[in-house]
Coordinates of C-alpha atoms in Angstrom, one line a residue:
M258 CA 135.8 114.7 -46.3
K259 CA 136.0 112.4 -49.3
Q260 CA 135.3 108.7 -49.1
D261 CA 138.4 107.2 -47.5
T262 CA 138.9 103.5 -47.0
F263 CA 141.6 103.9 -44.4
S264 CA 139.2 105.8 -42.1
S265 CA 137.0 102.7 -41.9
F266 CA 139.7 100.7 -40.2
H267 CA 139.7 100.1 -36.5
P268 CA 141.0 103.1 -34.5
L269 CA 144.0 101.2 -33.4
V270 CA 145.2 100.9 -37.0
G271 CA 144.9 104.7 -37.5
L272 CA 146.6 105.5 -34.2
F273 CA 149.4 103.1 -34.9
F274 CA 149.9 104.5 -38.4
F275 CA 150.1 108.1 -37.2
V276 CA 152.4 107.3 -34.3
L277 CA 154.9 105.6 -36.7
T278 CA 154.6 108.3 -39.4
L279 CA 154.9 111.3 -37.1
G280 CA 157.6 109.7 -35.0
F281 CA 159.8 108.9 -38.0
T282 CA 159.2 112.3 -39.5
M283 CA 160.2 114.1 -36.4
F284 CA 163.3 112.0 -35.7
F285 CA 164.8 111.5 -39.2
M286 CA 166.6 114.4 -40.7
H287 CA 167.6 112.6 -43.8
P288 CA 166.4 114.8 -46.8
V289 CA 165.0 111.8 -48.7
C290 CA 163.0 110.7 -45.7
L291 CA 161.6 114.2 -45.2
G292 CA 160.7 114.5 -48.8
I293 CA 158.9 111.1 -48.8
S294 CA 156.9 112.1 -45.7
L295 CA 156.1 115.6 -47.0
V296 CA 154.9 114.4 -50.4
C297 CA 152.8 111.5 -49.0
A298 CA 151.3 113.8 -46.3
L299 CA 150.3 116.4 -49.0
A300 CA 148.8 113.7 -51.2
Y301 CA 146.8 112.1 -48.4
S302 CA 145.6 115.5 -47.3
A303 CA 144.4 116.2 -50.8
R304 CA 142.7 112.9 -50.8
L305 CA 140.8 113.7 -47.6
E306 CA 139.9 117.3 -48.1
G307 CA 140.5 118.0 -51.8
W308 CA 143.2 120.0 -53.6
R309 CA 141.4 123.4 -53.0
A310 CA 141.5 123.0 -49.3
L311 CA 145.1 121.9 -49.4
G312 CA 145.9 125.0 -51.5
R313 CA 144.2 127.3 -49.0
Q314 CA 146.2 125.7 -46.2
L315 CA 149.5 126.0 -48.0
R316 CA 148.8 129.6 -48.9
Y317 CA 149.2 130.5 -45.2
L318 CA 151.8 127.9 -44.3
L319 CA 154.4 128.4 -47.0
P320 CA 155.3 132.0 -46.1
V321 CA 155.8 131.0 -42.5
L322 CA 157.9 128.0 -43.5
L323 CA 159.9 130.0 -46.0
F324 CA 160.7 132.5 -43.2
T325 CA 161.7 129.5 -40.9
A326 CA 164.0 128.1 -43.6
L327 CA 165.7 131.5 -44.2
L328 CA 166.1 132.1 -40.4
N329 CA 168.7 129.4 -39.9
P330 CA 171.3 130.6 -42.4
L331 CA 171.0 134.2 -41.3
F332 CA 172.0 133.3 -37.7
N333 CA 173.9 130.0 -38.2
H334 CA 177.1 130.5 -40.3
Q335 CA 178.5 127.0 -40.0
G336 CA 179.4 125.1 -43.2
A337 CA 182.2 124.9 -45.7
T338 CA 180.4 126.0 -48.8
V339 CA 180.0 129.8 -48.8
L340 CA 177.3 131.1 -51.1
L341 CA 177.7 134.8 -50.3
R342 CA 178.5 137.1 -47.6
L343 CA 176.1 139.3 -45.7
P344 CA 176.7 143.1 -45.3
N345 CA 178.2 142.5 -41.9
G346 CA 180.7 140.1 -43.4
S347 CA 179.1 136.9 -42.0
P348 CA 179.0 134.0 -44.5
L349 CA 175.8 132.5 -45.9
T350 CA 176.6 128.8 -46.3
L351 CA 174.9 126.1 -48.3
E352 CA 174.9 123.7 -45.4
A353 CA 173.0 126.2 -43.1
A354 CA 170.5 126.9 -45.8
S355 CA 170.0 123.2 -46.4
Y356 CA 169.5 122.5 -42.7
G357 CA 166.9 125.3 -42.6
G358 CA 165.1 123.9 -45.6
A359 CA 165.1 120.4 -44.0
A360 CA 163.7 121.8 -40.7
A361 CA 161.0 123.7 -42.6
A362 CA 160.1 120.5 -44.6
M363 CA 159.9 118.5 -41.4
L364 CA 157.6 121.2 -39.8
L365 CA 155.3 121.3 -42.8
A366 CA 155.1 117.5 -43.0
V367 CA 154.2 117.3 -39.2
I368 CA 151.5 119.9 -39.6
V369 CA 149.9 118.2 -42.6
W370 CA 150.1 114.8 -40.9
F371 CA 148.4 116.2 -37.8
R372 CA 145.7 117.7 -40.0
C373 CA 145.1 114.2 -41.5
F374 CA 145.1 112.8 -38.0
G375 CA 142.3 115.2 -37.0
A376 CA 140.3 114.2 -40.1
V377 CA 140.7 110.4 -39.6
I378 CA 140.8 110.0 -35.8
T379 CA 137.6 111.5 -34.6
S380 CA 136.8 112.0 -30.9
D381 CA 134.8 108.7 -30.8
K382 CA 137.7 106.8 -32.4
F383 CA 140.1 108.3 -29.8
L384 CA 137.8 107.2 -27.0
C385 CA 137.6 103.6 -28.3
P386 CA 141.1 102.3 -27.3
F387 CA 141.7 104.6 -24.3
G388 CA 138.2 104.8 -22.8
R389 CA 138.8 101.9 -20.4
M390 CA 142.5 102.4 -19.7
A391 CA 142.3 106.2 -19.0
P392 CA 138.7 107.4 -19.1
A393 CA 139.3 110.9 -17.7
L394 CA 142.3 111.6 -19.9
S395 CA 140.6 110.2 -23.1
L396 CA 137.5 112.3 -22.4
L397 CA 139.7 115.4 -21.9
L398 CA 141.6 114.9 -25.1
S399 CA 138.5 114.1 -27.1
M400 CA 137.0 117.3 -25.9
A401 CA 140.1 119.2 -26.8
F402 CA 140.1 117.8 -30.3
R403 CA 136.5 119.0 -30.8
F404 CA 137.1 122.3 -29.2
V405 CA 138.9 124.1 -32.0
P406 CA 136.4 123.6 -34.8
R407 CA 133.4 124.1 -32.6
F408 CA 135.0 127.3 -31.1
R409 CA 135.7 128.7 -34.5
A410 CA 132.2 127.9 -35.8
H411 CA 130.5 129.4 -32.8
M412 CA 132.6 132.6 -33.0
Q413 CA 131.7 133.0 -36.6
A414 CA 128.0 132.6 -35.8
V415 CA 128.3 135.3 -33.0
S416 CA 130.2 137.6 -35.4
Q417 CA 127.6 137.3 -38.1
A418 CA 124.9 138.3 -35.6
Q419 CA 126.6 141.6 -34.9
P420 CA 126.2 144.7 -37.1
D421 CA 128.9 145.3 -39.7
T422 CA 131.0 148.2 -38.5
G423 CA 134.5 149.5 -39.1
G424 CA 137.5 151.0 -37.3
I425 CA 137.6 150.8 -33.5
R426 CA 134.0 149.5 -33.4
K427 CA 134.9 146.5 -35.4
L428 CA 137.7 145.7 -32.9
R429 CA 135.3 146.0 -30.0
A430 CA 132.8 143.8 -31.7
A431 CA 135.5 141.1 -32.3
L432 CA 136.5 141.3 -28.7
A433 CA 132.9 141.0 -27.6
A434 CA 132.4 138.0 -29.9
F435 CA 135.6 136.3 -28.5
S436 CA 134.5 136.9 -24.9
A437 CA 131.0 135.5 -25.6
T438 CA 132.5 132.4 -27.3
V439 CA 135.0 131.8 -24.4
T440 CA 132.0 132.0 -21.9
W441 CA 130.1 129.5 -24.1
A442 CA 133.1 127.2 -24.3
L443 CA 133.5 127.1 -20.5
E444 CA 129.8 126.5 -19.9
N445 CA 129.8 123.8 -22.5
A446 CA 132.8 122.1 -20.9
I447 CA 131.1 122.2 -17.4
E448 CA 127.9 120.8 -18.8
T449 CA 129.7 118.0 -20.6
A450 CA 131.6 117.0 -17.5
D451 CA 128.5 117.0 -15.3
S452 CA 126.6 115.0 -17.9
M453 CA 129.4 112.4 -18.1
R454 CA 129.7 112.2 -14.3
S455 CA 125.9 111.7 -13.9
R456 CA 126.1 108.8 -16.4
G457 CA 128.8 107.1 -14.4
Y458 CA 131.6 107.6 -16.9
G459 CA 134.9 106.3 -15.5
L460 CA 133.5 104.6 -12.5
P461 CA 134.9 101.1 -11.5
G462 CA 133.0 98.3 -13.2
S463 CA 131.3 100.6 -15.8
T464 CA 131.1 99.4 -19.3
T465 CA 131.6 101.3 -22.6
F466 CA 129.8 100.8 -25.9
S467 CA 131.8 100.9 -29.1
V468 CA 130.8 100.3 -32.7
Y469 CA 134.4 99.3 -33.6
R470 CA 135.4 95.7 -33.6
L471 CA 138.8 94.4 -34.5
T472 CA 138.4 92.3 -37.7
V473 CA 140.8 90.1 -39.7
R474 CA 141.3 93.0 -42.1
D475 CA 142.4 95.3 -39.1
I476 CA 144.8 92.6 -37.8
A477 CA 146.3 92.3 -41.3
A478 CA 146.7 96.0 -41.5
L479 CA 148.3 96.2 -38.0
C480 CA 150.8 93.4 -39.0
S481 CA 151.7 95.2 -42.2
L482 CA 152.3 98.5 -40.4
L483 CA 154.3 96.6 -37.7
A484 CA 156.5 94.9 -40.4
L485 CA 157.1 98.2 -42.2
G486 CA 157.9 100.0 -39.0
G487 CA 160.3 97.3 -38.0
L488 CA 162.1 97.5 -41.4
V489 CA 162.5 101.2 -41.0
I490 CA 163.8 101.0 -37.5
T491 CA 166.2 98.1 -38.4
G492 CA 167.5 100.1 -41.4
S493 CA 168.0 103.2 -39.2
F494 CA 170.0 101.2 -36.7
L495 CA 172.2 100.0 -39.6
G496 CA 172.9 103.6 -40.5
G497 CA 170.4 104.0 -43.3
T498 CA 169.1 107.4 -42.1
Q499 CA 172.4 109.0 -41.0
F500 CA 172.9 112.4 -42.5
Q501 CA 175.1 115.3 -41.5
F502 CA 174.8 118.9 -42.6
Y503 CA 178.0 120.3 -41.0
P504 CA 180.7 121.0 -41.9
T505 CA 179.8 119.5 -45.2
M506 CA 176.7 117.6 -46.2
W507 CA 177.1 113.8 -46.2
G508 CA 174.8 110.9 -46.0
P509 CA 174.2 107.5 -47.6
L510 CA 171.8 107.5 -50.6
T511 CA 172.4 104.2 -52.4
A512 CA 173.7 102.0 -49.6
P513 CA 171.5 98.9 -49.0
P514 CA 170.3 100.0 -45.6
S515 CA 169.3 103.4 -46.9
L516 CA 167.5 102.0 -49.9
G517 CA 165.6 99.6 -47.6
V518 CA 164.6 102.4 -45.3
F519 CA 163.4 104.6 -48.2
A520 CA 161.3 101.7 -49.7
A521 CA 159.8 100.7 -46.4
F522 CA 159.1 104.3 -45.3
S523 CA 157.5 105.1 -48.7
L524 CA 155.2 102.1 -48.3
L525 CA 154.4 103.1 -44.7
C526 CA 153.5 106.7 -45.6
L527 CA 151.6 105.6 -48.7
F528 CA 149.6 102.9 -46.8
P529 CA 146.3 104.9 -46.6
L530 CA 146.5 105.8 -50.3
L531 CA 147.3 102.3 -51.2
T532 CA 144.3 101.0 -49.3
D533 CA 142.1 103.5 -51.1
L534 CA 143.6 102.6 -54.4
W535 CA 143.0 98.9 -53.7
E536 CA 139.3 99.5 -52.8
D537 CA 138.8 101.6 -55.9
L538 CA 140.3 98.9 -58.1
K539 CA 138.0 96.3 -56.6
W540 CA 135.0 98.6 -57.0
N541 CA 135.8 99.2 -60.6
C542 CA 136.2 95.5 -61.3
L543 CA 132.8 94.8 -59.7
L544 CA 131.2 97.5 -61.9
S545 CA 132.8 96.2 -65.0
K546 CA 131.3 92.7 -64.4
T547 CA 127.8 94.0 -64.0

């Protein structure tokens, strides 16, 4: 992962940011809001993992999302603007195609944001705010976050240790590697649980150590996110995010509440990139003075 200033904030800042971003992305169906969220998610993912990793990810996601976008107009024939008619006589409408595209964009944005969440909010960061309130649940979730990458790495190691075969033998080797990896994962989970229990994790009166401390910078970031989230929610209640697809597409684009929501939501989604840009500018200024 590349150097990311936003990842150095207190875990509460990162969690609050992703809760707001993912919540607004999943509940707003306005095309402008979805476009803002998708573009910002792709840009931040490229910042964290690089454009090559993002390209490899999109190579597998885009066909699935294209299929999802085309699925809605094939089965939903609502809408007033008929583009063409299918061989069975059913209409293919612009409104149904637009709704399918919006749903696919929302799904892609949520997937990319969750990928950024996994890169920024590591297991120790997740344990920091919830370790005292719900120690068992936080431990379970942190283990679940670590499970997928460790499971994949262990299965690759087991597969590389097996001889290179083809046909039915290759399938049997893959099943054997999967079975061995599942056994390893279960044993590792039991060992982790026994280790945490022997150390008194979750017992009444037990203390937890954390390297994260809430600083003035973190409080300022939380206040900024809270203000931006409040502006988005206020604009949404005023009708700034209303958009209908059926029977014809209609929604405010230039109304003051909509423009306010678009501006606040853009700043919210760009918050990690803006913090990175600010730190880069400060670093370049320091270098220029030396």
